[in-house]
CSV table of C-alpha atoms in Angstrom, one decimal:
chain,number,residue,atom,x,y,z
A,1,MET,CA,84.9,92.8,108.7
A,2,LYS,CA,83.3,89.4,108.0
A,3,VAL,CA,79.9,90.9,107.5
A,4,LYS,CA,81.2,93.5,105.1
A,5,SER,CA,82.9,90.8,103.0
A,6,LEU,CA,79.7,88.7,102.9
A,7,ARG,CA,77.7,91.7,101.7
A,8,GLU,CA,80.2,92.5,99.0
A,9,LYS,CA,80.1,88.9,97.8
A,10,ARG,CA,76.3,89.1,97.8
A,11,ASN,CA,76.3,92.3,95.7
A,12,ASN,CA,78.7,90.7,93.2
A,13,LEU,CA,76.3,87.7,92.8
A,14,ILE,CA,73.3,89.9,92.3
A,15,ALA,CA,75.3,91.8,89.6
A,16,GLN,CA,76.0,88.5,87.9
A,17,GLN,CA,72.3,87.7,87.9
A,18,GLU,CA,71.6,91.2,86.4
A,19,GLU,CA,74.0,90.5,83.6
A,20,LEU,CA,72.3,87.3,82.7
A,21,LEU,CA,68.9,89.0,82.6
A,22,LYS,CA,70.2,92.1,80.8
A,23,THR,CA,71.6,90.0,77.9
A,24,ALA,CA,68.2,88.4,77.4
A,25,ARG,CA,66.4,91.8,77.5
A,26,GLU,CA,68.8,93.4,75.0
A,27,GLU,CA,68.2,90.4,72.6
A,28,LYS,CA,64.5,90.7,73.3
A,29,ARG,CA,64.1,87.0,74.2
A,30,ASN,CA,63.4,84.8,77.2
A,31,ILE,CA,66.4,83.5,79.2
A,32,SER,CA,67.6,80.2,77.9
A,33,ASN,CA,67.6,77.0,80.0
A,34,GLU,CA,71.4,77.3,80.4
A,35,GLU,CA,71.1,80.9,81.6
A,36,ASN,CA,68.3,79.9,84.0
A,37,GLU,CA,70.4,77.2,85.5
A,38,LYS,CA,73.2,79.7,86.1
A,39,PHE,CA,70.6,82.2,87.6
A,40,GLU,CA,69.3,79.5,90.0
A,41,LYS,CA,72.8,78.4,91.0
A,42,ILE,CA,73.7,82.0,91.8
A,43,GLN,CA,70.4,82.4,93.7
A,44,SER,CA,71.3,79.4,95.8
A,45,ASP,CA,74.6,81.0,96.7
A,46,ILE,CA,72.7,84.3,97.5
A,47,ASP,CA,70.2,82.4,99.8
A,48,GLY,CA,73.2,80.8,101.6
A,49,LEU,CA,74.8,84.2,102.2
A,50,ASP,CA,71.4,85.7,103.3
A,51,THR,CA,71.1,82.9,105.9
A,52,THR,CA,74.7,83.6,107.1
A,53,LEU,CA,74.2,87.4,107.2
A,54,ALA,CA,70.9,87.0,109.1
A,55,ALA,CA,72.6,84.8,111.7
A,56,GLU,CA,75.5,87.3,112.1
A,57,GLU,CA,73.0,90.2,112.5
A,58,ARG,CA,70.9,88.2,114.9
A,59,HIS,CA,74.0,87.4,117.0
A,60,ARG,CA,75.1,91.0,117.0
A,61,LYS,CA,71.7,92.3,118.1
A,62,ASN,CA,71.5,89.6,120.8
A,63,LEU,CA,74.9,90.7,122.1
A,64,GLU,CA,73.8,94.4,122.1
A,65,LYS,CA,70.5,93.6,123.8
A,66,GLN,CA,72.3,91.5,126.4
A,67,ALA,CA,74.8,94.3,127.1
A,68,GLN,CA,72.0,96.8,127.5
A,69,ALA,CA,70.1,94.5,129.9
A,70,ASN,CA,73.2,94.0,132.0
A,71,GLN,CA,73.9,97.7,132.1
A,72,GLY,CA,70.3,98.5,133.1
A,73,LYS,CA,70.4,95.9,135.8
A,74,LYS,CA,73.7,97.3,137.2
A,75,GLU,CA,72.3,100.8,137.3
A,76,GLU,CA,69.1,99.7,139.0
A,77,ARG,CA,71.0,97.8,141.7
A,78,GLY,CA,73.6,100.6,142.2
A,79,GLN,CA,75.7,100.1,145.3
A,80,GLU,CA,73.5,97.2,146.4
A,81,GLU,CA,74.8,94.9,143.7
A,82,THR,CA,76.7,91.9,144.9
A,83,SER,CA,78.4,89.0,143.2
A,84,MET,CA,75.3,86.9,143.7
A,85,ASP,CA,72.2,88.1,141.9
A,86,TYR,CA,69.1,86.3,140.7
A,87,LYS,CA,70.5,85.7,137.2
A,88,ASP,CA,73.6,84.0,138.6
A,89,VAL,CA,71.5,81.8,140.9
A,90,PHE,CA,69.0,81.0,138.2
A,91,TRP,CA,71.6,79.6,135.9
A,92,LYS,CA,73.3,77.8,138.7
A,93,HIS,CA,70.0,76.1,139.5
A,94,MET,CA,69.5,75.3,135.8
A,95,ARG,CA,73.0,73.6,135.7
A,96,PHE,CA,71.8,71.5,138.7
A,97,GLN,CA,74.8,72.7,140.8
A,98,LYS,CA,74.7,72.5,144.6
A,99,MET,CA,73.2,75.7,146.1
A,100,THR,CA,73.5,77.4,149.5
A,101,ASN,CA,70.5,78.2,151.6
A,102,GLU,CA,71.1,81.9,150.7
A,103,GLU,CA,71.1,81.1,147.0
A,104,ARG,CA,67.9,79.1,147.3
A,105,SER,CA,66.3,82.0,149.1
A,106,ILE,CA,67.2,84.4,146.2
A,107,LEU,CA,65.7,81.9,143.7
A,108,GLU,CA,62.5,81.5,145.7
A,109,THR,CA,61.8,85.3,145.3
A,110,ARG,CA,60.7,84.5,141.8
A,111,GLY,CA,59.3,81.0,142.5
A,112,THR,CA,56.0,82.4,143.7
A,113,ASP,CA,55.5,84.6,140.7
A,114,PRO,CA,52.0,83.8,139.2
A,115,GLN,CA,53.7,83.5,135.8
A,116,THR,CA,55.8,80.6,136.9
A,117,THR,CA,55.2,76.8,137.1
A,118,THR,CA,55.1,75.0,140.4
A,119,ASP,CA,58.2,74.9,142.6
A,120,ALA,CA,58.1,71.1,142.5
A,121,GLU,CA,58.8,71.3,138.8
A,122,GLY,CA,61.5,73.9,139.2
A,123,GLY,CA,59.7,76.6,137.3
A,124,TYR,CA,61.1,80.2,137.6
A,125,THR,CA,60.8,83.4,135.6
A,126,ILE,CA,63.7,83.7,133.2
A,127,PRO,CA,66.1,86.6,134.1
A,128,GLU,CA,65.4,89.9,132.4
A,129,GLY,CA,68.4,89.9,130.0
A,130,PHE,CA,67.4,86.5,128.7
A,131,SER,CA,63.8,87.5,128.3
A,132,ASN,CA,64.8,90.5,126.1
A,133,GLN,CA,67.1,88.3,124.1
A,134,LEU,CA,64.3,85.8,123.5
A,135,GLU,CA,62.0,88.6,122.2
A,136,VAL,CA,64.6,89.9,119.8
A,137,ALA,CA,65.3,86.5,118.5
A,138,LEU,CA,61.6,85.8,117.9
A,139,LYS,CA,61.2,89.1,116.1
A,140,GLU,CA,63.9,88.1,113.7
A,141,TYR,CA,62.9,84.5,113.3
A,142,GLY,CA,60.2,84.4,110.6
A,143,GLY,CA,58.8,87.8,109.6
A,144,MET,CA,55.6,88.1,111.5
A,145,LEU,CA,57.0,89.5,114.8
A,146,GLU,CA,59.3,91.7,112.7
A,147,ALA,CA,56.4,93.2,110.7
A,148,CYS,CA,53.5,93.4,113.0
A,149,THR,CA,52.5,95.4,116.1
A,150,ILE,CA,53.7,93.7,119.4
A,151,LEU,CA,51.6,94.2,122.6
A,152,ASN,CA,53.4,93.1,125.8
A,153,THR,CA,51.1,92.5,128.8
A,154,SER,CA,52.1,91.3,132.3
A,155,THR,CA,49.2,88.9,132.6
A,156,GLY,CA,47.2,86.7,130.3
A,157,ASN,CA,43.7,88.0,130.9
A,158,PRO,CA,41.6,88.3,127.7
A,159,ILE,CA,41.8,91.8,126.1
A,160,PRO,CA,38.9,93.1,124.0
A,161,TRP,CA,40.3,95.3,121.2
A,162,PRO,CA,37.9,97.7,119.6
A,163,THR,CA,37.8,97.9,115.8
A,164,VAL,CA,36.3,100.3,113.2
A,165,ASP,CA,36.8,100.9,109.5
A,166,ASP,CA,35.5,104.3,108.5
A,167,THR,CA,37.2,104.5,105.1
A,168,ALA,CA,33.9,104.3,103.2
A,169,GLN,CA,32.5,107.4,104.9
A,170,THR,CA,33.1,111.0,103.9
A,171,GLY,CA,32.1,114.4,105.1
A,172,ALA,CA,29.5,116.4,103.2
A,173,LEU,CA,28.8,120.0,102.1
A,174,ILE,CA,25.8,121.3,104.0
A,175,GLY,CA,23.7,124.3,103.2
A,176,GLU,CA,22.5,127.1,105.5
A,177,ALA,CA,19.9,125.8,108.0
A,178,GLU,CA,20.0,122.4,106.4
A,179,VAL,CA,19.5,119.4,108.8
A,180,ASP,CA,22.6,117.3,109.0
A,181,VAL,CA,22.5,113.5,108.4
A,182,VAL,CA,23.7,110.9,110.9
A,183,ALA,CA,26.5,108.7,109.6
A,184,ASP,CA,27.4,106.5,112.5
A,185,MET,CA,30.6,104.4,112.8
A,186,THR,CA,30.2,100.7,113.0
A,187,PHE,CA,32.3,99.4,115.9
A,188,GLY,CA,33.3,95.8,116.5
A,189,GLN,CA,35.9,94.1,118.6
A,190,LYS,CA,38.5,91.4,118.5
A,191,MET,CA,39.5,89.4,121.5
A,192,LEU,CA,43.1,88.9,122.3
A,193,ASN,CA,43.7,85.8,124.4
A,194,ALA,CA,46.9,84.1,125.6
A,195,TYR,CA,47.6,80.7,124.2
A,196,MET,CA,50.4,78.7,125.8
A,197,TYR,CA,53.3,77.6,123.6
A,198,THR,CA,56.0,75.2,124.6
A,199,SER,CA,59.5,74.5,123.2
A,200,ARG,CA,58.9,70.8,124.0
A,201,ILE,CA,61.1,69.0,126.5
A,202,ILE,CA,64.9,69.2,126.0
A,203,GLN,CA,67.0,66.7,127.9
A,204,VAL,CA,70.7,66.9,128.7
A,205,SER,CA,72.9,64.8,130.9
A,206,ARG,CA,73.6,66.0,134.5
A,207,GLU,CA,77.3,65.9,133.8
A,208,LEU,CA,76.9,68.2,130.8
A,209,ALA,CA,74.6,70.6,132.7
A,210,GLN,CA,77.1,70.8,135.6
A,211,ASP,CA,80.1,71.4,133.3
A,212,SER,CA,81.1,75.1,133.7
A,213,ALA,CA,82.6,75.1,130.3
A,214,PHE,CA,79.2,74.3,128.7
A,215,ASP,CA,77.3,77.5,127.8
A,216,LEU,CA,73.9,76.3,129.0
A,217,ALA,CA,72.3,79.8,128.6
A,218,GLY,CA,73.3,79.9,124.9
A,219,PHE,CA,72.1,76.3,124.4
A,220,ILE,CA,68.7,77.0,125.9
A,221,SER,CA,68.4,80.3,124.1
A,222,SER,CA,69.1,78.9,120.7
A,223,ALA,CA,67.2,75.6,121.0
A,224,CYS,CA,64.0,76.9,122.8
A,225,THR,CA,63.8,80.2,120.9
A,226,ASP,CA,64.0,78.5,117.5
A,227,ARG,CA,61.4,75.9,118.4
A,228,ILE,CA,58.9,78.4,119.7
A,229,GLY,CA,59.8,80.8,116.9
A,230,ARG,CA,59.0,78.3,114.2
A,231,LYS,CA,55.6,77.5,115.7
A,232,VAL,CA,54.3,80.9,116.5
A,233,ASN,CA,55.4,82.3,113.1
A,234,LEU,CA,53.5,79.5,111.4
A,235,ASP,CA,50.4,80.1,113.5
A,236,PHE,CA,50.5,83.9,113.1
A,237,THR,CA,50.7,83.2,109.3
A,238,THR,CA,48.2,80.4,108.7
A,239,ALA,CA,46.3,79.4,111.9
A,240,ASP,CA,42.5,79.3,111.7
A,241,GLY,CA,41.7,81.0,115.0
A,242,SER,CA,40.0,78.0,116.6
A,243,ASP,CA,41.6,77.8,120.1
A,244,LYS,CA,44.7,79.3,118.5
A,245,PRO,CA,45.7,82.7,117.0
A,246,GLN,CA,44.0,83.9,113.9
A,247,GLY,CA,46.6,83.8,111.1
A,248,ILE,CA,47.1,86.8,108.9
A,249,VAL,CA,46.6,84.8,105.6
A,250,PRO,CA,43.1,83.4,106.4
A,251,ALA,CA,42.1,86.8,108.0
A,252,ALA,CA,43.1,88.9,105.0
A,253,GLY,CA,41.0,89.9,102.1
A,254,THR,CA,41.6,88.3,98.7
A,255,GLN,CA,42.7,89.6,95.3
A,256,ALA,CA,42.6,87.1,92.4
A,257,ALA,CA,45.7,86.2,90.4
A,258,ALA,CA,45.5,85.5,86.7
A,259,ALA,CA,47.2,82.1,86.7
A,260,ALA,CA,47.4,79.1,89.0
A,261,ALA,CA,51.1,78.4,88.7
A,262,ALA,CA,52.6,81.8,87.7
A,263,ILE,CA,52.8,85.4,88.9
A,264,SER,CA,52.9,88.5,86.8
A,265,ARG,CA,53.5,92.2,87.2
A,266,ASP,CA,49.8,92.8,86.6
A,267,ASP,CA,49.0,90.5,89.6
A,268,ILE,CA,51.3,92.6,91.9
A,269,LEU,CA,49.9,95.9,90.7
A,270,ASP,CA,46.3,94.7,91.1
A,271,LEU,CA,47.1,93.6,94.6
A,272,ILE,CA,48.7,96.8,95.6
A,273,TYR,CA,46.0,99.0,94.1
A,274,SER,CA,43.2,96.9,95.7
A,275,ILE,CA,44.2,98.4,99.1
A,276,ASP,CA,42.7,101.7,100.3
A,277,ASN,CA,45.2,104.5,100.5
A,278,ALA,CA,44.6,104.8,104.2
A,279,TYR,CA,46.4,101.5,104.6
A,280,ALA,CA,48.5,101.5,101.4
A,281,ARG,CA,50.5,104.5,102.6
A,282,ASN,CA,52.1,102.2,105.2
A,283,GLY,CA,51.9,99.2,102.9
A,284,ARG,CA,54.5,96.4,102.6
A,285,LEU,CA,54.6,93.1,100.8
A,286,MET,CA,55.1,89.7,102.4
A,287,MET,CA,56.1,86.4,100.7
A,288,ASN,CA,58.5,83.5,100.8
A,289,LYS,CA,61.9,83.4,99.1
A,290,ASN,CA,60.7,81.3,96.2
A,291,THR,CA,58.1,84.0,95.3
A,292,VAL,CA,60.7,86.7,95.7
A,293,LYS,CA,62.9,84.8,93.3
A,294,ALA,CA,60.1,84.6,90.7
A,295,ILE,CA,59.3,88.3,91.1
A,296,ARG,CA,62.9,89.3,90.6
A,297,LYS,CA,62.7,87.9,87.0
A,298,LEU,CA,59.7,90.1,86.1
A,299,THR,CA,60.2,93.4,84.1
A,300,VAL,CA,58.1,96.5,83.7
A,301,GLY,CA,56.8,95.3,80.3
A,302,SER,CA,57.6,93.9,76.9
A,303,SER,CA,59.0,97.2,75.7
A,304,ASP,CA,60.6,98.1,79.0
A,305,ASP,CA,63.1,95.7,80.4
A,306,ARG,CA,63.6,97.4,83.8
A,307,PRO,CA,63.0,94.9,86.6
A,308,ILE,CA,60.2,95.6,89.1
A,309,TRP,CA,62.6,94.4,91.9
A,310,GLN,CA,65.1,97.0,92.9
A,311,MET,CA,68.2,96.3,95.1
A,312,GLY,CA,68.6,98.3,98.3
A,313,ASP,CA,71.7,100.2,99.3
A,314,ILE,CA,73.6,98.6,102.2
A,315,ARG,CA,75.6,101.8,102.7
A,316,THR,CA,72.5,103.9,103.6
A,317,GLY,CA,70.4,101.0,104.9
A,318,ALA,CA,67.8,101.5,102.2
A,319,PRO,CA,65.9,98.1,101.7
A,320,SER,CA,65.3,96.3,98.4
A,321,THR,CA,61.8,97.0,97.0
A,322,ILE,CA,59.2,95.6,94.6
A,323,GLU,CA,57.3,98.3,92.7
A,324,GLY,CA,58.7,100.8,95.2
A,325,TYR,CA,57.4,98.9,98.3
A,326,GLU,CA,59.5,97.1,100.9
A,327,TYR,CA,58.9,93.4,101.4
A,328,ILE,CA,59.2,90.9,104.2
A,329,ILE,CA,60.3,87.4,103.8
A,330,ASN,CA,58.1,84.8,105.6
A,331,GLU,CA,58.9,81.2,104.8
A,332,ASP,CA,55.5,80.1,106.1
A,333,MET,CA,53.8,81.8,103.2
A,334,ALA,CA,52.6,79.5,100.4
A,335,ASP,CA,54.5,79.0,97.2
A,336,ILE,CA,53.0,80.2,93.9
A,337,GLY,CA,50.6,77.5,93.0
A,338,ALA,CA,46.9,76.4,92.5
A,339,ASN,CA,44.6,77.7,95.3
A,340,GLY,CA,47.7,79.2,97.0
A,341,LYS,CA,47.9,82.7,98.6
A,342,SER,CA,51.4,83.6,97.7
A,343,VAL,CA,51.7,87.4,98.4
A,344,LEU,CA,50.3,89.7,101.1
A,345,PHE,CA,50.1,93.5,100.8
A,346,GLY,CA,48.9,96.1,103.2
A,347,ASP,CA,49.5,97.7,106.6
A,348,PHE,CA,50.9,95.0,108.8
A,349,SER,CA,50.7,97.2,111.9
A,350,LYS,CA,47.0,96.3,111.9
A,351,TYR,CA,47.9,92.7,112.9
A,352,ILE,CA,48.4,92.7,116.7
A,353,ILE,CA,50.7,90.1,118.3
A,354,ARG,CA,50.3,89.7,122.1
A,355,LEU,CA,53.1,88.5,124.3
A,356,ALA,CA,51.5,87.7,127.7
A,357,GLY,CA,53.8,87.6,130.7
A,358,SER,CA,57.4,86.5,130.9
A,359,PRO,CA,58.9,83.3,129.3
A,360,ILE,CA,59.1,80.5,131.8
A,361,LEU,CA,61.9,78.0,132.0
A,362,SER,CA,61.3,74.8,133.9
A,363,LEU,CA,63.7,72.1,135.1
A,364,SER,CA,62.7,68.7,136.2
A,365,THR,CA,65.2,66.3,137.8
A,366,GLU,CA,62.7,63.5,138.1
A,367,PHE,CA,61.1,63.2,134.6
A,368,ALA,CA,64.0,61.1,133.3
A,369,TRP,CA,65.6,60.2,136.7
A,370,SER,CA,66.5,56.7,135.7
A,371,LYS,CA,68.6,57.9,132.7
A,372,ARG,CA,70.3,60.6,134.8
A,373,LEU,CA,68.9,63.3,132.5
A,374,LEU,CA,67.8,66.8,133.3
A,375,SER,CA,64.6,67.9,131.5
A,376,TYR,CA,64.1,71.5,130.4
A,377,VAL,CA,61.1,73.1,128.8
A,378,MET,CA,60.3,76.8,128.0
A,379,PHE,CA,56.8,78.3,127.9
A,380,GLN,CA,55.5,81.6,126.5
A,381,ARG,CA,51.9,82.8,125.9
A,382,PHE,CA,50.9,84.5,122.6
A,383,ASP,CA,47.9,85.5,120.6
A,384,GLY,CA,47.5,87.3,117.2
A,385,GLU,CA,44.6,89.0,115.5
A,386,LEU,CA,44.1,91.2,112.3
A,387,ILE,CA,42.1,94.1,113.7
A,388,GLN,CA,41.3,95.6,110.3
A,389,ALA,CA,40.2,93.1,107.7
A,390,ASN,CA,40.5,95.7,104.9
A,391,ALA,CA,44.1,96.6,105.8
A,392,ILE,CA,45.7,93.5,104.1
A,393,LYS,CA,44.9,91.4,101.1
A,394,ALA,CA,46.3,88.1,99.8
A,395,LEU,CA,47.1,87.4,96.1
A,396,THR,CA,45.0,84.2,95.6
A,397,HIS,CA,45.8,81.9,92.7
A,398,PRO,CA,42.9,80.0,90.9
A,399,ALA,CA,42.5,76.3,91.1
A,400,SER,CA,43.7,75.8,87.5
């Protein structure tokens, strides 16, 4: 009921913005400073609602994923299920609670996993339900894991990924007894590695960890997932590929914008039509919220005041669109500005994100022993590569 109320409030705010813009269109003028201030105030309220709705949706999906994982585990264990399984023992260990020899034996079944850290540091593979929850949260964090192709591998060995772009080649009409012509494909390859990411160390008191009323699982999930999510989304967006993933922005082709500090409908159309139809048929746009806000003020033309941004339908699940294409919000994209690359367009399935192995959660009781603190850290290995350079282009603003 709360989500429905929030969505209705959001729709009402968007309608208020539309009325402000409609008045200016009907009077064939630009919006006034006062109207723009009202528009921005409403947009601030909408952004706040978007954040709340995203959190509600993320929480709902996490609960669903957790329920599915728990159900799957129960079915797998069948009649052999007992009150003491790996998940229970794992979180008991992470709370630094006293364990029986039997419980330690259960824990050690994962302690020798090649994906874990050393036993002396307390590193164990995170239970399946939590691993799934982590992946869902990462997908929803910043846009890249939501939009791109995800490749899960059990190990971190380098993977060569073959590439070919044959869009410039066509077949030919051939005459009777005419000798055919060779038109070979040019193959290449991208290497998918497995770079280690860390949440950084999180410390809590021993008393807090041992308190049964404290939801340690939820705390670790929220803190570590957000930390890793912020970093990997940034790298998948902007990293230069030197001992790290190749970000989608530097890997993409470029399409020039007309102005350094502004964006126009012509810029958007030029970007969309610069992509070959082989990729444009699955095309989507990507930008940050500030750019979305600027585009929402654009109309079809001076004699046509229809906005190029169209609101989706929450009843059917239809998304909002720009020039008929869905868009993804990625806050690590650059703002509109000199030398900036503010908008991407193309087939984002051609960017491969690799998740290698399972996430690892490590507990050290010695790192901050003198302060009676328990030290937790999470690790996960990732890489990312755009396997078709022509599949995505970036709208690139001039220097001035």
